PDB file of C-alpha atoms in Angstrom:
ATOM      1  CA  UNK A  18     243.278  27.842 119.671  1.00 74.00           C
ATOM      2  CA  UNK A  19     241.688  27.052 116.184  1.00 93.00           C
ATOM      3  CA  UNK A  20     241.847  29.958 113.587  1.00 96.00           C
ATOM      4  CA  UNK A  21     239.626  31.046 110.798  1.00 98.00           C
ATOM      5  CA  UNK A  22     239.938  33.376 107.769  1.00 97.00           C
ATOM      6  CA  UNK A  23     238.282  36.780 108.161  1.00 98.00           C
ATOM      7  CA  UNK A  24     238.041  40.165 106.209  1.00 98.00           C
ATOM      8  CA  UNK A  25     240.034  42.384 108.485  1.00 97.00           C
ATOM      9  CA  UNK A  26     240.746  46.187 108.897  1.00 96.00           C
ATOM     10  CA  UNK A  27     241.558  48.027 112.210  1.00 95.00           C
ATOM     11  CA  UNK A  28     241.016  51.442 110.659  1.00 97.00           C
ATOM     12  CA  UNK A  29     238.235  52.795 108.357  1.00 97.00           C
ATOM     13  CA  UNK A  30     239.724  52.341 104.808  1.00 97.00           C
ATOM     14  CA  UNK A  31     239.088  52.520 101.186  1.00 97.00           C
ATOM     15  CA  UNK A  32     237.147  49.494  99.690  1.00 96.00           C
ATOM     16  CA  UNK A  33     240.203  48.105  97.880  1.00 96.00           C
ATOM     17  CA  UNK A  34     242.173  47.932 101.187  1.00 97.00           C
ATOM     18  CA  UNK A  35     239.943  45.457 102.747  1.00 97.00           C
ATOM     19  CA  UNK A  36     242.256  42.533 103.645  1.00 96.00           C
ATOM     20  CA  UNK A  37     242.122  38.939 104.866  1.00 97.00           C
ATOM     21  CA  UNK A  38     243.558  37.542 107.959  1.00 96.00           C
ATOM     22  CA  UNK A  39     243.763  34.411 109.983  1.00 97.00           C
ATOM     23  CA  UNK A  40     242.410  35.028 113.379  1.00 97.00           C
ATOM     24  CA  UNK A  41     241.093  32.984 116.340  1.00 97.00           C
ATOM     25  CA  UNK A  42     237.481  31.524 116.037  1.00 97.00           C
ATOM     26  CA  UNK A  43     235.346  33.404 118.489  1.00 96.00           C
ATOM     27  CA  UNK A  44     233.422  31.378 121.322  1.00 96.00           C
ATOM     28  CA  UNK A  45     229.790  32.087 121.873  1.00 98.00           C
ATOM     29  CA  UNK A  46     228.881  33.605 125.317  1.00 97.00           C
ATOM     30  CA  UNK A  47     225.579  33.386 127.150  1.00 98.00           C
ATOM     31  CA  UNK A  48     222.713  34.182 124.756  1.00 98.00           C
ATOM     32  CA  UNK A  49     224.742  33.687 121.592  1.00 98.00           C
ATOM     33  CA  UNK A  50     225.316  31.059 118.930  1.00 98.00           C
ATOM     34  CA  UNK A  51     228.585  30.291 116.911  1.00 98.00           C
ATOM     35  CA  UNK A  52     227.632  30.176 113.150  1.00 98.00           C
ATOM     36  CA  UNK A  53     229.797  28.649 110.533  1.00 98.00           C
ATOM     37  CA  UNK A  54     229.167  31.048 107.712  1.00 98.00           C
ATOM     38  CA  UNK A  55     228.568  29.546 104.467  1.00 98.00           C
ATOM     39  CA  UNK A  56     227.746  32.668 102.428  1.00 98.00           C
ATOM     40  CA  UNK A  57     227.613  36.452 102.995  1.00 98.00           C
ATOM     41  CA  UNK A  58     227.429  39.543 100.811  1.00 98.00           C
ATOM     42  CA  UNK A  59     229.540  42.623 100.093  1.00 98.00           C
ATOM     43  CA  UNK A  60     226.687  45.213  99.971  1.00 96.00           C
ATOM     44  CA  UNK A  61     226.210  49.011 100.076  1.00 93.00           C
ATOM     45  CA  UNK A  62     225.895  48.881 103.919  1.00 95.00           C
ATOM     46  CA  UNK A  63     228.934  46.876 104.225  1.00 97.00           C
ATOM     47  CA  UNK A  64     230.851  49.506 102.216  1.00 97.00           C
ATOM     48  CA  UNK A  65     229.594  52.261 104.437  1.00 96.00           C
ATOM     49  CA  UNK A  66     230.717  50.387 107.584  1.00 96.00           C
ATOM     50  CA  UNK A  67     234.193  49.640 105.871  1.00 97.00           C
ATOM     51  CA  UNK A  68     234.840  53.071 104.999  1.00 97.00           C
ATOM     52  CA  UNK A  69     233.057  55.143 107.781  1.00 96.00           C
ATOM     53  CA  UNK A  70     231.213  57.055 104.965  1.00 93.00           C
ATOM     54  CA  UNK A  71     228.826  58.653 105.341  1.00 90.00           C
ATOM     55  CA  UNK A  72     229.928  59.948 108.759  1.00 91.00           C
ATOM     56  CA  UNK A  73     226.582  59.129 110.333  1.00 88.00           C
ATOM     57  CA  UNK A  74     227.509  55.546 110.156  1.00 92.00           C
ATOM     58  CA  UNK A  75     230.137  56.131 112.929  1.00 94.00           C
ATOM     59  CA  UNK A  76     227.589  56.835 115.437  1.00 93.00           C
ATOM     60  CA  UNK A  77     226.838  53.003 115.151  1.00 93.00           C
ATOM     61  CA  UNK A  78     230.100  51.442 114.249  1.00 95.00           C
ATOM     62  CA  UNK A  79     232.588  53.622 116.125  1.00 94.00           C
ATOM     63  CA  UNK A  80     233.729  57.272 115.658  1.00 92.00           C
ATOM     64  CA  UNK A  81     237.566  57.235 115.541  1.00 93.00           C
ATOM     65  CA  UNK A  82     237.915  53.717 114.382  1.00 95.00           C
ATOM     66  CA  UNK A  83     235.640  50.664 113.965  1.00 95.00           C
ATOM     67  CA  UNK A  84     234.384  48.637 117.172  1.00 95.00           C
ATOM     68  CA  UNK A  85     234.719  45.607 115.242  1.00 96.00           C
ATOM     69  CA  UNK A  86     237.824  44.795 112.936  1.00 97.00           C
ATOM     70  CA  UNK A  87     235.747  42.229 110.907  1.00 98.00           C
ATOM     71  CA  UNK A  88     232.907  43.761 108.680  1.00 98.00           C
ATOM     72  CA  UNK A  89     229.859  42.014 107.532  1.00 98.00           C
ATOM     73  CA  UNK A  90     226.151  42.501 107.909  1.00 98.00           C
ATOM     74  CA  UNK A  91     224.320  39.454 106.744  1.00 98.00           C
ATOM     75  CA  UNK A  92     225.007  35.738 106.690  1.00 98.00           C
ATOM     76  CA  UNK A  93     223.716  32.212 106.072  1.00 98.00           C
ATOM     77  CA  UNK A  94     225.196  29.390 107.552  1.00 98.00           C
ATOM     78  CA  UNK A  95     225.112  26.574 110.127  1.00 98.00           C
ATOM     79  CA  UNK A  96     225.015  26.801 113.920  1.00 98.00           C
ATOM     80  CA  UNK A  97     228.391  25.180 115.182  1.00 98.00           C
ATOM     81  CA  UNK A  98     227.653  25.573 118.885  1.00 98.00           C
ATOM     82  CA  UNK A  99     225.342  27.484 121.421  1.00 98.00           C
ATOM     83  CA  UNK A 100     226.085  29.546 124.449  1.00 97.00           C
ATOM     84  CA  UNK A 101     224.537  29.322 127.929  1.00 97.00           C
ATOM     85  CA  UNK A 102     220.809  29.925 127.981  1.00 97.00           C
ATOM     86  CA  UNK A 103     220.125  29.373 124.188  1.00 97.00           C
ATOM     87  CA  UNK A 104     217.220  27.137 123.440  1.00 96.00           C
ATOM     88  CA  UNK A 105     215.927  28.336 120.132  1.00 96.00           C
ATOM     89  CA  UNK A 106     218.815  26.955 118.249  1.00 98.00           C
ATOM     90  CA  UNK A 107     221.026  23.734 118.383  1.00 97.00           C
ATOM     91  CA  UNK A 108     224.222  22.562 116.548  1.00 98.00           C
ATOM     92  CA  UNK A 109     223.396  21.601 113.167  1.00 97.00           C
ATOM     93  CA  UNK A 110     220.472  24.331 112.449  1.00 98.00           C
ATOM     94  CA  UNK A 111     220.684  26.046 109.127  1.00 97.00           C
ATOM     95  CA  UNK A 112     220.301  29.729 110.019  1.00 98.00           C
ATOM     96  CA  UNK A 113     220.501  33.154 108.266  1.00 98.00           C
ATOM     97  CA  UNK A 114     220.171  36.901 109.499  1.00 97.00           C
ATOM     98  CA  UNK A 115     221.081  40.533 109.180  1.00 98.00           C
ATOM     99  CA  UNK A 116     221.864  43.618 111.082  1.00 97.00           C
ATOM    100  CA  UNK A 117     222.508  46.936 109.505  1.00 95.00           C
ATOM    101  CA  UNK A 118     224.958  47.879 112.189  1.00 94.00           C
ATOM    102  CA  UNK A 119     227.298  45.086 111.701  1.00 96.00           C
ATOM    103  CA  UNK A 120     227.586  41.415 112.696  1.00 97.00           C
ATOM    104  CA  UNK A 121     231.368  40.595 111.909  1.00 97.00           C
ATOM    105  CA  UNK A 122     230.107  37.952 109.533  1.00 98.00           C
ATOM    106  CA  UNK A 123     232.627  38.309 106.703  1.00 98.00           C
ATOM    107  CA  UNK A 124     234.603  35.424 108.192  1.00 98.00           C
ATOM    108  CA  UNK A 125     234.426  31.716 108.350  1.00 98.00           C
ATOM    109  CA  UNK A 126     232.671  31.693 111.745  1.00 98.00           C
ATOM    110  CA  UNK A 127     230.666  34.494 113.570  1.00 98.00           C
ATOM    111  CA  UNK A 128     229.224  34.829 117.070  1.00 98.00           C
ATOM    112  CA  UNK A 129     225.537  36.054 116.879  1.00 98.00           C
ATOM    113  CA  UNK A 130     223.350  37.142 119.826  1.00 97.00           C
ATOM    114  CA  UNK A 131     220.121  35.292 119.479  1.00 97.00           C
ATOM    115  CA  UNK A 132     218.415  38.771 120.273  1.00 96.00           C
ATOM    116  CA  UNK A 133     219.545  39.839 116.873  1.00 95.00           C
ATOM    117  CA  UNK A 134     217.597  39.078 113.668  1.00 94.00           C
ATOM    118  CA  UNK A 135     218.720  35.313 113.219  1.00 97.00           C
ATOM    119  CA  UNK A 136     216.147  33.137 111.865  1.00 97.00           C
ATOM    120  CA  UNK A 137     215.837  29.476 110.749  1.00 96.00           C
ATOM    121  CA  UNK A 138     216.679  28.850 107.050  1.00 95.00           C
ATOM    122  CA  UNK A 139     214.098  26.789 105.265  1.00 88.00           C
ATOM    123  CA  UNK A 140     215.737  23.718 103.701  1.00 84.00           C
ATOM    124  CA  UNK A 141     214.622  24.715 100.108  1.00 86.00           C
ATOM    125  CA  UNK A 142     216.550  28.010 100.253  1.00 93.00           C
ATOM    126  CA  UNK A 143     220.327  27.701  99.469  1.00 95.00           C
ATOM    127  CA  UNK A 144     222.979  29.676 101.559  1.00 97.00           C
ATOM    128  CA  UNK A 145     223.976  31.902  98.664  1.00 97.00           C
ATOM    129  CA  UNK A 146     220.284  32.935  97.833  1.00 96.00           C
ATOM    130  CA  UNK A 147     219.671  33.363 101.701  1.00 96.00           C
ATOM    131  CA  UNK A 148     222.581  35.748 102.102  1.00 97.00           C
ATOM    132  CA  UNK A 149     221.554  37.463  98.954  1.00 97.00           C
ATOM    133  CA  UNK A 150     218.111  37.982 100.214  1.00 97.00           C
ATOM    134  CA  UNK A 151     218.852  39.954 103.325  1.00 97.00           C
ATOM    135  CA  UNK A 152     220.110  43.663 102.964  1.00 97.00           C
ATOM    136  CA  UNK A 153     218.621  44.750  99.820  1.00 96.00           C
ATOM    137  CA  UNK A 154     215.229  42.926 100.439  1.00 97.00           C
ATOM    138  CA  UNK A 155     215.058  44.414 103.861  1.00 97.00           C
ATOM    139  CA  UNK A 156     215.328  47.957 102.568  1.00 97.00           C
ATOM    140  CA  UNK A 157     213.088  47.152  99.772  1.00 97.00           C
ATOM    141  CA  UNK A 158     210.274  45.814 102.130  1.00 97.00           C
ATOM    142  CA  UNK A 159     210.661  48.949 104.151  1.00 97.00           C
ATOM    143  CA  UNK A 160     209.828  51.107 101.095  1.00 97.00           C
ATOM    144  CA  UNK A 161     206.332  49.220 100.672  1.00 96.00           C
ATOM    145  CA  UNK A 162     205.312  48.956 104.329  1.00 95.00           C
ATOM    146  CA  UNK A 163     205.177  52.836 104.419  1.00 95.00           C
ATOM    147  CA  UNK A 164     202.463  52.827 101.998  1.00 96.00           C
ATOM    148  CA  UNK A 165     198.932  51.277 101.265  1.00 96.00           C
ATOM    149  CA  UNK A 166     199.545  49.237  98.094  1.00 97.00           C
ATOM    150  CA  UNK A 167     196.455  48.439  96.111  1.00 97.00           C
ATOM    151  CA  UNK A 168     196.448  45.898  92.990  1.00 97.00           C
ATOM    152  CA  UNK A 169     196.198  47.812  89.861  1.00 97.00           C
ATOM    153  CA  UNK A 170     198.284  50.848  90.906  1.00 98.00           C
ATOM    154  CA  UNK A 171     201.334  51.801  88.906  1.00 98.00           C
ATOM    155  CA  UNK A 172     204.771  51.901  90.325  1.00 98.00           C
ATOM    156  CA  UNK A 173     208.214  53.050  88.497  1.00 98.00           C
ATOM    157  CA  UNK A 174     211.156  51.396  90.076  1.00 98.00           C
ATOM    158  CA  UNK A 175     214.393  53.394  89.257  1.00 97.00           C
ATOM    159  CA  UNK A 176     217.570  51.125  89.485  1.00 95.00           C
ATOM    160  CA  UNK A 177     215.789  47.810  89.267  1.00 96.00           C
ATOM    161  CA  UNK A 178     219.007  46.008  88.780  1.00 95.00           C
ATOM    162  CA  UNK A 179     220.568  46.722  92.132  1.00 95.00           C
ATOM    163  CA  UNK A 180     219.947  44.819  95.344  1.00 96.00           C
ATOM    164  CA  UNK A 181     217.172  47.010  96.707  1.00 97.00           C
ATOM    165  CA  UNK A 182     215.547  47.757  93.217  1.00 97.00           C
ATOM    166  CA  UNK A 183     215.441  44.011  92.058  1.00 97.00           C
ATOM    167  CA  UNK A 184     213.790  42.933  95.309  1.00 97.00           C
ATOM    168  CA  UNK A 185     211.371  46.122  95.094  1.00 97.00           C
ATOM    169  CA  UNK A 186     210.153  44.963  91.522  1.00 98.00           C
ATOM    170  CA  UNK A 187     209.373  41.616  92.809  1.00 98.00           C
ATOM    171  CA  UNK A 188     207.580  42.810  95.930  1.00 98.00           C
ATOM    172  CA  UNK A 189     205.513  45.123  93.976  1.00 98.00           C
ATOM    173  CA  UNK A 190     204.340  42.474  91.476  1.00 98.00           C
ATOM    174  CA  UNK A 191     203.585  40.197  94.387  1.00 97.00           C
ATOM    175  CA  UNK A 192     201.224  42.978  95.596  1.00 97.00           C
ATOM    176  CA  UNK A 193     199.617  43.133  92.085  1.00 98.00           C
ATOM    177  CA  UNK A 194     201.133  46.358  90.915  1.00 98.00           C
ATOM    178  CA  UNK A 195     201.792  47.207  87.388  1.00 98.00           C
ATOM    179  CA  UNK A 196     205.702  47.987  87.216  1.00 98.00           C
ATOM    180  CA  UNK A 197     207.710  50.004  84.939  1.00 98.00           C
ATOM    181  CA  UNK A 198     211.557  49.532  85.726  1.00 97.00           C
ATOM    182  CA  UNK A 199     214.605  51.146  84.657  1.00 97.00           C
ATOM    183  CA  UNK A 200     218.046  49.443  83.937  1.00 94.00           C
ATOM    184  CA  UNK A 201     220.928  49.514  81.680  1.00 93.00           C
ATOM    185  CA  UNK A 202     220.924  48.134  78.023  1.00 92.00           C
ATOM    186  CA  UNK A 203     222.830  44.847  78.854  1.00 92.00           C
ATOM    187  CA  UNK A 204     220.566  44.020  81.755  1.00 93.00           C
ATOM    188  CA  UNK A 205     216.987  44.706  80.339  1.00 93.00           C
ATOM    189  CA  UNK A 206     216.268  41.086  79.755  1.00 93.00           C
ATOM    190  CA  UNK A 207     217.007  40.147  83.425  1.00 92.00           C
ATOM    191  CA  UNK A 208     214.835  43.184  84.578  1.00 94.00           C
ATOM    192  CA  UNK A 209     212.033  41.966  82.381  1.00 95.00           C
ATOM    193  CA  UNK A 210     212.414  38.312  83.726  1.00 95.00           C
ATOM    194  CA  UNK A 211     212.136  39.671  87.171  1.00 95.00           C
ATOM    195  CA  UNK A 212     208.359  40.463  86.222  1.00 96.00           C
ATOM    196  CA  UNK A 213     208.466  44.202  85.003  1.00 97.00           C
ATOM    197  CA  UNK A 214     205.660  45.103  82.819  1.00 97.00           C
ATOM    198  CA  UNK A 215     207.679  47.699  81.083  1.00 96.00           C
ATOM    199  CA  UNK A 216     211.246  48.538  80.904  1.00 96.00           C
ATOM    200  CA  UNK A 217     213.258  51.869  80.357  1.00 96.00           C
ATOM    201  CA  UNK A 218     216.899  51.722  79.106  1.00 96.00           C
ATOM    202  CA  UNK A 219     217.978  54.678  81.199  1.00 93.00           C
ATOM    203  CA  UNK A 220     221.319  54.814  78.840  1.00 92.00           C
ATOM    204  CA  UNK A 221     219.325  55.593  75.936  1.00 94.00           C
ATOM    205  CA  UNK A 222     216.036  57.069  77.178  1.00 94.00           C
ATOM    206  CA  UNK A 223     214.855  59.745  79.452  1.00 95.00           C
ATOM    207  CA  UNK A 224     212.609  58.141  81.985  1.00 95.00           C
ATOM    208  CA  UNK A 225     210.930  61.411  82.786  1.00 95.00           C
ATOM    209  CA  UNK A 226     209.857  61.985  79.106  1.00 94.00           C
ATOM    210  CA  UNK A 227     207.629  58.998  78.519  1.00 93.00           C
ATOM    211  CA  UNK A 228     204.474  60.814  79.349  1.00 93.00           C
ATOM    212  CA  UNK A 229     203.442  58.161  81.823  1.00 96.00           C
ATOM    213  CA  UNK A 230     202.298  58.921  85.416  1.00 98.00           C
ATOM    214  CA  UNK A 231     202.598  56.678  88.468  1.00 98.00           C
ATOM    215  CA  UNK A 232     201.093  56.144  91.980  1.00 98.00           C
ATOM    216  CA  UNK A 233     204.774  55.548  93.271  1.00 98.00           C
ATOM    217  CA  UNK A 234     208.132  56.379  92.094  1.00 98.00           C
ATOM    218  CA  UNK A 235     210.557  54.099  94.136  1.00 98.00           C
ATOM    219  CA  UNK A 236     214.119  55.416  93.583  1.00 97.00           C
ATOM    220  CA  UNK A 237     216.066  52.256  94.597  1.00 96.00           C
ATOM    221  CA  UNK A 238     219.527  53.889  93.922  1.00 93.00           C
ATOM    222  CA  UNK A 239     219.059  57.393  95.213  1.00 93.00           C
ATOM    223  CA  UNK A 240     220.357  59.066  92.176  1.00 92.00           C
ATOM    224  CA  UNK A 241     217.290  61.201  91.289  1.00 96.00           C
ATOM    225  CA  UNK A 242     215.271  63.754  93.238  1.00 97.00           C
ATOM    226  CA  UNK A 243     211.713  64.488  94.188  1.00 97.00           C
ATOM    227  CA  UNK A 244     211.874  67.630  92.031  1.00 96.00           C
ATOM    228  CA  UNK A 245     212.807  65.614  88.891  1.00 96.00           C
ATOM    229  CA  UNK A 246     210.138  62.917  89.595  1.00 97.00           C
ATOM    230  CA  UNK A 247     207.351  65.021  90.845  1.00 96.00           C
ATOM    231  CA  UNK A 248     205.760  65.437  87.398  1.00 96.00           C
ATOM    232  CA  UNK A 249     205.768  61.820  87.000  1.00 97.00           C
ATOM    233  CA  UNK A 250     203.331  61.222  89.926  1.00 98.00           C
ATOM    234  CA  UNK A 251     199.558  61.373  89.932  1.00 97.00           C
ATOM    235  CA  UNK A 252     197.999  64.064  91.947  1.00 96.00           C
ATOM    236  CA  UNK A 253     198.477  62.147  95.348  1.00 95.00           C
ATOM    237  CA  UNK A 254     201.443  60.058  94.130  1.00 97.00           C
ATOM    238  CA  UNK A 255     204.365  59.223  96.522  1.00 97.00           C
ATOM    239  CA  UNK A 256     208.124  59.333  95.911  1.00 98.00           C
ATOM    240  CA  UNK A 257     210.460  57.169  98.123  1.00 98.00           C
ATOM    241  CA  UNK A 258     214.173  57.201  97.889  1.00 96.00           C
ATOM    242  CA  UNK A 259     216.799  54.840  99.328  1.00 93.00           C
ATOM    243  CA  UNK A 260     219.071  58.023 100.047  1.00 92.00           C
ATOM    244  CA  UNK A 261     218.480  61.104 102.030  1.00 92.00           C
ATOM    245  CA  UNK A 262     219.066  63.225  98.915  1.00 91.00           C
ATOM    246  CA  UNK A 263     221.245  66.260  98.134  1.00 91.00           C
ATOM    247  CA  UNK A 264     221.343  68.096 101.680  1.00 90.00           C
ATOM    248  CA  UNK A 265     219.187  65.555 103.197  1.00 91.00           C
ATOM    249  CA  UNK A 266     216.064  67.180 101.454  1.00 93.00           C
ATOM    250  CA  UNK A 267     214.221  63.944 101.389  1.00 91.00           C
ATOM    251  CA  UNK A 268     214.117  63.905 105.174  1.00 92.00           C
ATOM    252  CA  UNK A 269     212.725  67.458 105.216  1.00 92.00           C
ATOM    253  CA  UNK A 270     210.342  66.897 102.428  1.00 90.00           C
ATOM    254  CA  UNK A 271     209.015  63.869 104.167  1.00 92.00           C
ATOM    255  CA  UNK A 272     208.237  65.984 107.262  1.00 92.00           C
ATOM    256  CA  UNK A 273     206.616  68.821 105.173  1.00 90.00           C
ATOM    257  CA  UNK A 274     204.543  66.128 103.481  1.00 85.00           C
ATOM    258  CA  UNK A 275     202.875  65.219 106.997  1.00 86.00           C
ATOM    259  CA  UNK A 276     201.134  68.624 106.631  1.00 84.00           C
ATOM    260  CA  UNK A 277     199.870  68.935 103.236  1.00 83.00           C
ATOM    261  CA  UNK A 278     198.014  66.840 100.503  1.00 86.00           C
ATOM    262  CA  UNK A 279     199.086  66.131  96.978  1.00 93.00           C
ATOM    263  CA  UNK A 280     202.523  64.753  95.721  1.00 96.00           C
ATOM    264  CA  UNK A 281     204.906  63.908  98.523  1.00 95.00           C
ATOM    265  CA  UNK A 282     207.963  62.267  99.747  1.00 97.00           C
ATOM    266  CA  UNK A 283     207.971  59.498 102.378  1.00 96.00           C
ATOM    267  CA  UNK A 284     211.420  58.704 103.740  1.00 95.00           C
ATOM    268  CA  UNK A 285     211.894  54.915 104.522  1.00 94.00           C
ATOM    269  CA  UNK A 286     213.380  54.519 107.832  1.00 93.00           C
ATOM    270  CA  UNK A 287     214.055  50.821 108.066  1.00 93.00           C
ATOM    271  CA  UNK A 288     212.958  48.845 111.130  1.00 93.00           C
ATOM    272  CA  UNK A 289     212.089  45.289 112.187  1.00 95.00           C
ATOM    273  CA  UNK A 290     214.551  43.123 110.327  1.00 96.00           C
ATOM    274  CA  UNK A 291     212.835  39.880 111.595  1.00 96.00           C
ATOM    275  CA  UNK A 292     209.603  40.999 109.964  1.00 96.00           C
ATOM    276  CA  UNK A 293     211.332  41.788 106.681  1.00 96.00           C
ATOM    277  CA  UNK A 294     213.253  38.416 106.463  1.00 96.00           C
ATOM    278  CA  UNK A 295     210.431  36.601 107.480  1.00 95.00           C
ATOM    279  CA  UNK A 296     208.327  38.061 104.564  1.00 96.00           C
ATOM    280  CA  UNK A 297     211.199  37.237 102.274  1.00 95.00           C
ATOM    281  CA  UNK A 298     211.410  33.610 103.424  1.00 93.00           C
ATOM    282  CA  UNK A 299     207.585  33.101 102.751  1.00 92.00           C
ATOM    283  CA  UNK A 300     207.705  34.662  99.292  1.00 94.00           C
ATOM    284  CA  UNK A 301     210.990  32.605  98.304  1.00 91.00           C
ATOM    285  CA  UNK A 302     209.331  29.360  99.646  1.00 87.00           C
ATOM    286  CA  UNK A 303     206.332  30.285  97.340  1.00 89.00           C
ATOM    287  CA  UNK A 304     208.547  30.635  94.249  1.00 90.00           C
ATOM    288  CA  UNK A 305     207.730  34.409  94.198  1.00 93.00           C
ATOM    289  CA  UNK A 306     211.126  35.827  95.038  1.00 96.00           C
ATOM    290  CA  UNK A 307     214.557  35.138  93.723  1.00 95.00           C
ATOM    291  CA  UNK A 308     217.557  37.401  94.523  1.00 96.00           C
ATOM    292  CA  UNK A 309     219.561  38.733  91.794  1.00 96.00           C
ATOM    293  CA  UNK A 310     223.291  37.751  91.942  1.00 96.00           C
ATOM    294  CA  UNK A 311     226.035  39.219  90.087  1.00 95.00           C
ATOM    295  CA  UNK A 312     229.533  37.946  90.969  1.00 97.00           C
ATOM    296  CA  UNK A 313     231.110  35.405  93.579  1.00 97.00           C
ATOM    297  CA  UNK A 314     234.276  36.238  95.321  1.00 98.00           C
ATOM    298  CA  UNK A 315     236.666  34.160  97.706  1.00 97.00           C
ATOM    299  CA  UNK A 316     237.469  35.771 100.851  1.00 97.00           C
ATOM    300  CA  UNK A 317     240.919  36.317 100.016  1.00 96.00           C
ATOM    301  CA  UNK A 318     239.785  38.583  97.375  1.00 97.00           C
ATOM    302  CA  UNK A 319     237.582  40.885  99.741  1.00 97.00           C
ATOM    303  CA  UNK A 320     239.364  44.053  98.428  1.00 97.00           C
ATOM    304  CA  UNK A 321     238.171  43.266  94.879  1.00 98.00           C
ATOM    305  CA  UNK A 322     234.730  42.444  96.065  1.00 98.00           C
ATOM    306  CA  UNK A 323     234.583  45.700  97.899  1.00 98.00           C
ATOM    307  CA  UNK A 324     235.942  47.754  95.061  1.00 98.00           C
ATOM    308  CA  UNK A 325     233.343  46.395  92.853  1.00 97.00           C
ATOM    309  CA  UNK A 326     230.524  46.522  95.157  1.00 96.00           C
ATOM    310  CA  UNK A 327     231.451  50.487  95.772  1.00 95.00           C
ATOM    311  CA  UNK A 328     231.862  51.202  91.797  1.00 93.00           C
ATOM    312  CA  UNK A 329     228.217  51.417  91.136  1.00 87.00           C
ATOM    313  CA  UNK A 330     228.586  48.808  88.525  1.00 89.00           C
ATOM    314  CA  UNK A 331     227.209  45.782  90.384  1.00 93.00           C
ATOM    315  CA  UNK A 332     223.966  44.067  89.346  1.00 93.00           C
ATOM    316  CA  UNK A 333     221.968  42.814  92.400  1.00 95.00           C
ATOM    317  CA  UNK A 334     224.351  41.172  94.951  1.00 97.00           C
ATOM    318  CA  UNK A 335     227.812  40.331  95.390  1.00 98.00           C
ATOM    319  CA  UNK A 336     228.678  37.101  97.283  1.00 98.00           C
ATOM    320  CA  UNK A 337     231.562  36.161  99.490  1.00 97.00           C
ATOM    321  CA  UNK A 338     231.756  32.355  99.301  1.00 94.00           C
ATOM    322  CA  UNK A 339     232.919  30.752 102.530  1.00 92.00           C
ATOM    323  CA  UNK A 340     232.209  27.106 101.842  1.00 81.00           C
TER     324      UNK A 340
END
């Protein structure tokens, strides 16, 4: 039996404990394809799956121990072989995909059910860019599909240097919004290069004290609250956060907002990954989206990659190279 390198852990563990192991290459069953993974990311969802925190992740990944010892949620690669009944793909096809409950893709090969969000990868998009265009972009898309955007509206993107925030910024510009974005001092030029109309250095300036108001405040890092941001919103402005907030308040505030007018919270429950990735691929092909990439790691350095991704210091995406 041929073997492959894979990120491996049999119990939930701290980020730096993620290891690398040689294991058997899996075989595709009916309705599945075997993909030679060329690139994947270590993202915030992966960190939750690796550690089992927050605990709600275990409802999907296993309560006492992980269902799969190999983590990984996104991938870009080449179809190696197909299982019985698969007609949509053939060996040699370039593909990419994502599933926020895990796909065991942090390995040289992964078996992917075709019922999952696996899509053809256009030839103009590199494997690295494709992998970096999945997780964060999917969540960003699910911010914007919860509201009715109009060209000329104003948005504040908090955390524009993250995977979600950098995608949000670009999607907002695609829809014709005027975007102000926050970032740390060393990265302001990168934020501006992504299309921001204005930037705020959150290390040196209080973003709530500028006197500006916005139609939307998109908190892409989940480190603020509706209470803090409420005064930044126009009378019917909307606050959306990537996190439930302290005590899960964003969920309850979103429900309360269904029964009242004025400034309110919307909770961006993510759905329809195929639609998200299709949108991203279309924008990428048009040259209107480029994922922000921070660091590359070899699979043997998975523990370092996870520790960095979990540190809160990463800019955009962290790539695991498997070529």
